[in-house]
C-alpha positions as a printed NumPy array, in Angstrom:
array([[  8.414,  -2.725,   1.084],
       [  8.542,  -7.07 ,   0.673],
       [  5.576,  -8.94 ,   1.508],
       [  7.188, -10.362,   4.962],
       [  7.911,  -6.841,   5.954],
       [  4.434,  -5.68 ,   5.086],
       [  3.347,  -8.959,   7.088],
       [  5.601,  -7.962,   9.689],
       [  4.463,  -4.221,  10.506],
       [  0.647,  -5.283,  10.149],
       [  1.369,  -7.809,  13.064],
       [  2.803,  -5.418,  15.035],
       [ -0.314,  -3.335,  14.245],
       [ -2.372,  -5.485,  15.589],
       [ -0.305,  -6.453,  18.665],
       [  0.082,  -3.069,  19.586],
       [ -3.45 ,  -2.5  ,  19.274],
       [ -6.022,  -2.454,  22.538],
       [ -7.876,  -5.472,  21.454],
       [ -6.909,  -9.085,  21.656],
       [ -7.419, -12.509,  20.013],
       [ -9.151, -14.901,  22.437],
       [ -6.401, -17.552,  20.845],
       [ -4.424, -17.514,  17.545],
       [ -6.927, -18.112,  14.554],
       [-10.709, -17.098,  16.136],
       [-12.449, -13.289,  15.315],
       [-12.269, -10.294,  17.871],
       [-14.935,  -9.999,  19.734],
       [-17.467,  -7.727,  18.235],
       [-20.002,  -5.624,  19.145],
       [-24.001,  -7.031,  19.573],
       [-24.542,  -5.082,  16.141],
       [-21.495,  -4.483,  14.001],
       [-21.035,  -3.193,  11.   ],
       [-20.098,  -6.269,   8.422],
       [-17.662,  -6.037,   5.403],
       [-17.647,  -9.325,   3.225],
       [-14.46 ,  -9.732,   1.264],
       [-13.852, -12.287,  -1.119],
       [-11.206, -13.574,  -3.595],
       [-12.343, -15.112,  -7.35 ],
       [-10.352, -18.158,  -9.128],
       [ -8.717, -18.621,  -6.096],
       [ -5.255, -20.118,  -7.356],
       [ -2.161, -18.577,  -6.903],
       [ -0.738, -21.007,  -3.511],
       [  0.751, -17.73 ,  -2.941],
       [ -1.899, -15.197,  -2.449],
       [ -3.527, -18.759,  -0.303],
       [ -0.802, -18.378,   2.368],
       [ -1.096, -14.492,   1.73 ],
       [ -4.579, -13.958,   2.235],
       [ -5.068, -16.667,   4.993],
       [ -2.695, -15.031,   7.388],
       [ -4.017, -11.995,   7.251],
       [ -6.692, -13.463,   8.303],
       [ -4.969, -15.117,  11.473],
       [ -3.876, -11.741,  12.419],
       [ -6.605,  -9.71 ,  11.8  ],
       [ -9.816, -11.784,  12.622],
       [-11.084, -11.675,   8.663],
       [-13.387, -14.592,   7.441],
       [-12.717, -14.57 ,   4.091],
       [-15.109, -16.405,   0.85 ],
       [-12.629, -17.581,  -1.573],
       [-15.136, -18.053,  -4.548],
       [-13.027, -21.63 ,  -6.588],
       [-12.371, -22.181, -10.419],
       [-12.417, -25.718, -10.446],
       [ -9.859, -25.925, -13.74 ],
       [ -7.307, -25.103, -11.435],
       [ -8.023, -28.831,  -9.652],
       [ -7.17 , -30.342, -13.121],
       [ -3.693, -30.473, -14.524],
       [ -3.489, -29.916, -17.969],
       [ -2.447, -33.113, -18.67 ],
       [ -6.224, -34.585, -17.793],
       [ -7.901, -30.712, -19.   ],
       [-10.138, -33.137, -21.179],
       [-11.921, -34.171, -18.313],
       [-14.052, -31.156, -18.26 ],
       [-16.164, -30.537, -20.636],
       [-17.937, -27.198, -21.086],
       [-21.61 , -26.338, -21.722],
       [-21.35 , -25.588, -26.028],
       [-17.254, -25.886, -26.105],
       [-14.781, -28.387, -26.947],
       [-13.551, -30.532, -23.83 ],
       [-10.502, -29.119, -22.503],
       [-11.545, -25.74 , -23.786],
       [-10.81 , -22.761, -19.748],
       [-10.551, -19.136, -20.066],
       [ -8.103, -19.387, -17.614],
       [ -5.917, -22.246, -18.225],
       [ -5.606, -25.254, -15.74 ],
       [ -2.779, -26.256, -12.972],
       [  0.301, -26.707, -13.846],
       [  0.83 , -30.316, -12.208],
       [ -1.007, -32.38 ,  -9.626],
       [  1.56 , -31.242,  -6.962],
       [  0.138, -28.076,  -7.506],
       [ -3.59 , -29.066,  -7.182],
       [ -1.954, -31.181,  -3.776],
       [ -0.567, -28.35 ,  -2.139],
       [ -3.984, -25.887,  -3.154],
       [ -5.972, -28.657,  -1.422],
       [ -3.74 , -28.573,   1.582],
       [ -4.954, -24.756,   1.726],
       [ -8.984, -25.344,   0.31 ],
       [ -8.978, -27.651,   3.844],
       [ -7.218, -25.236,   5.897],
       [ -8.879, -22.316,   5.153],
       [-12.145, -24.332,   5.335],
       [-11.318, -25.016,   8.694],
       [-10.65 , -22.07 ,   9.916],
       [-14.01 , -20.584,   9.447],
       [-13.499, -19.167,   5.044],
       [-15.961, -20.256,   3.131],
       [-15.261, -22.065,  -0.259],
       [-18.056, -21.357,  -2.519],
       [-18.428, -21.607,  -6.617],
       [-16.688, -19.597,  -9.451],
       [-17.79 , -22.268, -11.853],
       [-14.719, -24.086, -13.92 ],
       [-13.921, -22.932, -16.92 ],
       [-14.404, -18.767, -15.915],
       [-16.875, -18.198, -19.131],
       [-19.334, -15.351, -19.956],
       [-22.473, -17.926, -19.204],
       [-24.728, -14.523, -19.672],
       [-26.752, -16.465, -22.533],
       [-26.424, -19.837, -20.89 ],
       [-29.73 , -22.06 , -20.196],
       [-30.476, -23.609, -17.084],
       [-29.302, -27.353, -18.682],
       [-26.228, -25.659, -19.416],
       [-25.68 , -24.253, -16.226],
       [-27.091, -27.5  , -14.504],
       [-24.038, -29.23 , -16.45 ],
       [-21.803, -26.538, -15.06 ],
       [-22.707, -26.465, -11.763],
       [-21.809, -31.055, -12.473],
       [-18.42 , -30.579, -13.615],
       [-18.139, -28.224, -10.402],
       [-18.779, -30.31 ,  -7.804],
       [-17.18 , -34.167,  -9.195],
       [-14.007, -31.792, -10.278],
       [-13.976, -30.455,  -6.612],
       [-15.601, -33.965,  -4.683],
       [-12.564, -36.372,  -7.229],
       [-10.253, -34.001,  -6.563],
       [ -7.433, -36.329,  -4.564],
       [ -8.817, -39.685,  -6.491],
       [ -8.641, -38.489,  -9.737],
       [ -5.303, -36.76 ,  -9.381],
       [ -3.802, -40.067,  -7.996],
       [ -3.348, -38.041,  -4.65 ],
       [ -3.586, -39.629,  -0.625],
       [ -4.553, -38.664,   2.292],
       [ -7.917, -37.532,   1.176],
       [ -9.957, -35.602,   4.725],
       [-12.445, -36.981,   6.091],
       [-14.933, -35.521,   5.097],
       [-13.649, -33.903,   2.289],
       [-16.508, -35.46 ,  -0.391],
       [-19.533, -34.455,   1.92 ],
       [-17.563, -31.026,   1.792],
       [-17.489, -31.305,  -2.084],
       [-21.019, -32.295,  -1.907],
       [-23.299, -30.299,   0.591],
       [-21.105, -27.233,   1.445],
       [-20.71 , -25.425,  -1.032],
       [-23.373, -22.535,  -0.474],
       [-22.682, -20.056,  -2.773],
       [-21.568, -18.574,  -6.473],
       [-20.467, -15.666,  -8.127],
       [-20.197, -16.288, -11.669],
       [-17.563, -15.399, -13.91 ],
       [-17.311, -11.454, -15.197],
       [-20.458, -11.085, -13.03 ],
       [-22.382, -12.267, -15.403],
       [-25.611, -14.203, -15.293],
       [-28.769, -14.469, -16.785],
       [-32.353, -16.568, -16.141],
       [-30.59 , -19.654, -16.68 ],
       [-28.381, -18.953, -13.796],
       [-31.312, -18.259, -11.59 ],
       [-32.852, -21.353, -12.25 ],
       [-29.942, -24.078, -12.039],
       [-28.564, -22.455,  -8.668],
       [-32.299, -22.572,  -7.289],
       [-32.764, -25.716,  -8.21 ],
       [-29.263, -26.942,  -7.54 ],
       [-30.001, -25.548,  -3.798],
       [-27.024, -22.402,  -3.16 ],
       [-27.913, -20.968,  -0.891],
       [-26.873, -17.318,  -2.106],
       [-25.171, -15.351,  -5.407],
       [-23.02 , -13.209,  -5.35 ],
       [-22.91 , -11.868,  -9.364],
       [-25.124,  -8.5  ,  -9.012],
       [-23.405,  -5.011,  -9.077],
       [-25.031,  -1.73 ,  -7.624],
       [-24.657,   1.863,  -7.123],
       [-23.249,   1.831,  -3.665],
       [-24.229,  -0.961,  -0.707],
       [-27.185,  -2.784,  -0.45 ],
       [-28.54 ,  -5.299,   1.699],
       [-29.171,  -8.261,  -0.539],
       [-32.486,  -9.442,  -2.07 ],
       [-34.33 , -12.   ,  -0.13 ],
       [-37.343, -12.372,  -2.006],
       [-36.466, -15.056,  -3.977],
       [-35.699, -19.386,  -2.747],
       [-31.929, -17.882,  -3.782],
       [-30.575, -14.624,  -1.823],
       [-28.78 , -13.086,  -4.502],
       [-25.658, -10.246,  -2.927],
       [-24.748,  -7.195,  -5.112],
       [-20.697,  -5.512,  -4.993],
       [-21.534,  -1.87 ,  -4.933],
       [-20.085,   1.104,  -6.514],
       [-18.3  ,   3.341,  -4.301],
       [-16.479,   6.897,  -4.264],
       [-12.777,   7.24 ,  -5.226],
       [ -9.731,   8.854,  -6.009],
       [-10.312,  12.79 ,  -5.871],
       [-13.359,  13.475,  -8.385],
       [-14.908,  10.665,  -5.958],
       [-16.34 ,   8.751,  -8.69 ],
       [-17.892,   5.547,  -8.149],
       [-16.458,   2.111,  -9.651],
       [-17.11 ,  -1.334,  -8.575],
       [-15.308,  -2.465,  -4.866],
       [-13.455,  -5.   ,  -6.736],
       [ -9.306,  -4.383,  -7.682],
       [ -9.944,  -5.831, -11.448],
       [-12.245,  -2.454, -11.851],
       [ -9.535,  -0.479,  -9.867],
       [ -6.944,  -1.254, -11.943],
       [ -8.381,  -0.291, -15.155],
       [ -9.734,   3.006, -13.575],
       [ -5.676,   3.73 , -12.735],
       [ -4.105,   2.285, -15.801],
       [ -6.287,   1.055, -18.396],
       [ -5.747,  -2.159, -17.146],
       [ -2.114,  -2.621, -17.938],
       [  0.363,  -3.106, -15.6  ],
       [  2.011,   0.479, -14.039],
       [  4.926,   0.365, -11.167],
       [  2.78 ,   2.21 ,  -8.637],
       [  5.157,   5.26 ,  -7.814],
       [  4.963,   6.537,  -4.432],
       [  1.938,   4.227,  -3.687],
       [ -0.82 ,   5.977,  -5.382],
       [ -2.816,   3.494,  -6.538],
       [ -2.673,   1.578,  -3.116],
       [ -3.796,   4.959,  -0.979],
       [ -6.639,   5.813,  -3.932],
       [ -7.484,   2.723,  -3.013],
       [ -7.639,   1.888,   0.206],
       [ -8.914,   5.732,   1.032],
       [-11.76 ,   4.579,  -1.229],
       [-12.505,   0.98 ,   1.144],
       [-12.284,   2.975,   4.793],
       [-14.469,   5.912,   3.304],
       [-17.549,   3.647,   1.836],
       [-16.85 ,   1.564,   5.623],
       [-16.94 ,   5.295,   7.716],
       [-20.298,   5.781,   5.454],
       [-21.985,   2.832,   6.339],
       [-20.605,   3.023,   9.89 ],
       [-22.196,   6.843,  10.34 ],
       [-25.588,   5.948,   8.124],
       [-27.354,   2.685,   6.734],
       [-24.995,  -0.181,   8.113],
       [-25.388,  -1.708,   4.921],
       [-23.095,  -4.709,   4.66 ],
       [-19.516,  -3.513,   3.341],
       [-18.95 ,  -6.161,   0.236],
       [-15.12 ,  -6.189,  -1.461],
       [-13.95 ,  -8.354,  -4.336],
       [-10.317,  -9.293,  -5.2  ],
       [ -8.269, -11.963,  -7.457],
       [ -5.329, -13.512,  -6.507],
       [ -3.741, -11.259,  -8.97 ],
       [ -0.896,  -8.716,  -7.959],
       [ -2.223,  -6.448, -10.32 ],
       [ -0.616,  -2.587, -10.774],
       [  2.155,  -4.576,  -8.763],
       [  0.218,  -5.608,  -5.701],
       [ -1.259,  -2.126,  -4.649],
       [ -5.017,  -3.519,  -4.259],
       [ -3.378,  -6.218,  -2.219],
       [ -1.48 ,  -4.014,   0.25 ],
       [ -4.658,  -1.662,  -0.146],
       [ -6.83 ,  -4.923,   1.407],
       [ -3.884,  -5.562,   4.061],
       [ -4.309,  -2.222,   4.954],
       [ -7.911,  -1.9  ,   5.641],
       [ -8.338,  -4.904,   6.733],
       [ -5.504,  -4.126,   9.714],
       [ -7.223,  -1.012,  11.091],
       [-11.187,  -2.613,  10.509],
       [-11.082,  -5.899,  10.913],
       [-10.24 ,  -6.083,  14.588],
       [-12.486,  -3.156,  15.559],
       [-15.135,  -4.276,  18.474],
       [-17.937,  -2.857,  15.863],
       [-16.946,  -4.34 ,  12.566],
       [-17.182,  -7.791,  11.395],
       [-15.405,  -8.501,   8.604],
       [-16.859, -12.867,   8.053],
       [-18.285, -15.051,   5.112],
       [-21.045, -14.93 ,   3.035],
       [-22.513, -17.638,   4.165],
       [-22.068, -16.94 ,   7.921],
       [-23.394, -13.323,   7.282],
       [-26.193, -14.505,   6.353],
       [-26.803, -16.827,   8.762],
       [-25.948, -13.892,  12.054],
       [-29.103, -12.029,  10.069],
       [-31.728, -14.364,   9.021],
       [-33.694, -13.696,  12.538],
       [-32.772,  -9.672,  12.621],
       [-34.035,  -9.888,   8.736],
       [-37.689, -11.682,  10.114],
       [-37.549,  -9.209,  13.175],
       [-38.163,  -6.031,   9.679],
       [-34.08 ,  -5.551,  11.419],
       [-32.479,  -4.939,   8.244],
       [-29.716,  -3.134,   9.543],
       [-25.95 ,  -4.126,   9.315]])
């Protein structure tokens, strides 16, 4: 099924529902105590995936968190402007932007998503394993991220910088996810020093409430039952990719991978709704693994789950804001 046909099918599904958007781009009316779902994307590089995810959000009322890698705001001919910790300038594990035109379009997508109520978070810059980095190393990486984002228009000779862009870049980034989910003491010291509100780099056996005991709230991606034997796997597309095909690209014959992923997402949601009502976190990348099987599973999941009046698919920061009072009052459900 082509992406256009699939998008049309999702739109038809939503429009045929008894629920309706208040107006385009707004969330569905929700219950006072919904089941929360937090859907995120790491790296956030591909323009096609920006458009596809924003279209899905518009159709379903979901709001996503995009953890951005700053190297995709630096063209290859300016790569030496990025100086990663303990490595030569211009190094990156995930490359750089192919052109300034590509960066201009990405900036348009970032600003558009932000204005639609999505969240832009940090995935650092060069996608390095920083588990052994010191606080100073991480502070340097965070400075690179902030400077690259704030100066993205000017440094690349691009016009049309939106009013408020630099305030957004300097003060609007509240969350972080570490590349490879690799963390260490240096990271947590730096996160607190930079005033970030949360880290989404943890891993847990099952969905759980974020740990709010410190200055920085800590979220953990859950391991959820998957497949015929219901073995647990991290609720992220890459881990499903490794589970299903050993990390090698394969044709998804009969949509087997897609169906397994979709079923795992729905079972995890149903379990929380019938039980402890902890937030369900699902992680993705701007990569079409196994022919896009996991994006198709996400689209089916969002089209069914996110439109429910008792489910709210929201950003990490929105979740913290909505539940802060409940936590203070001792009500940790949802």
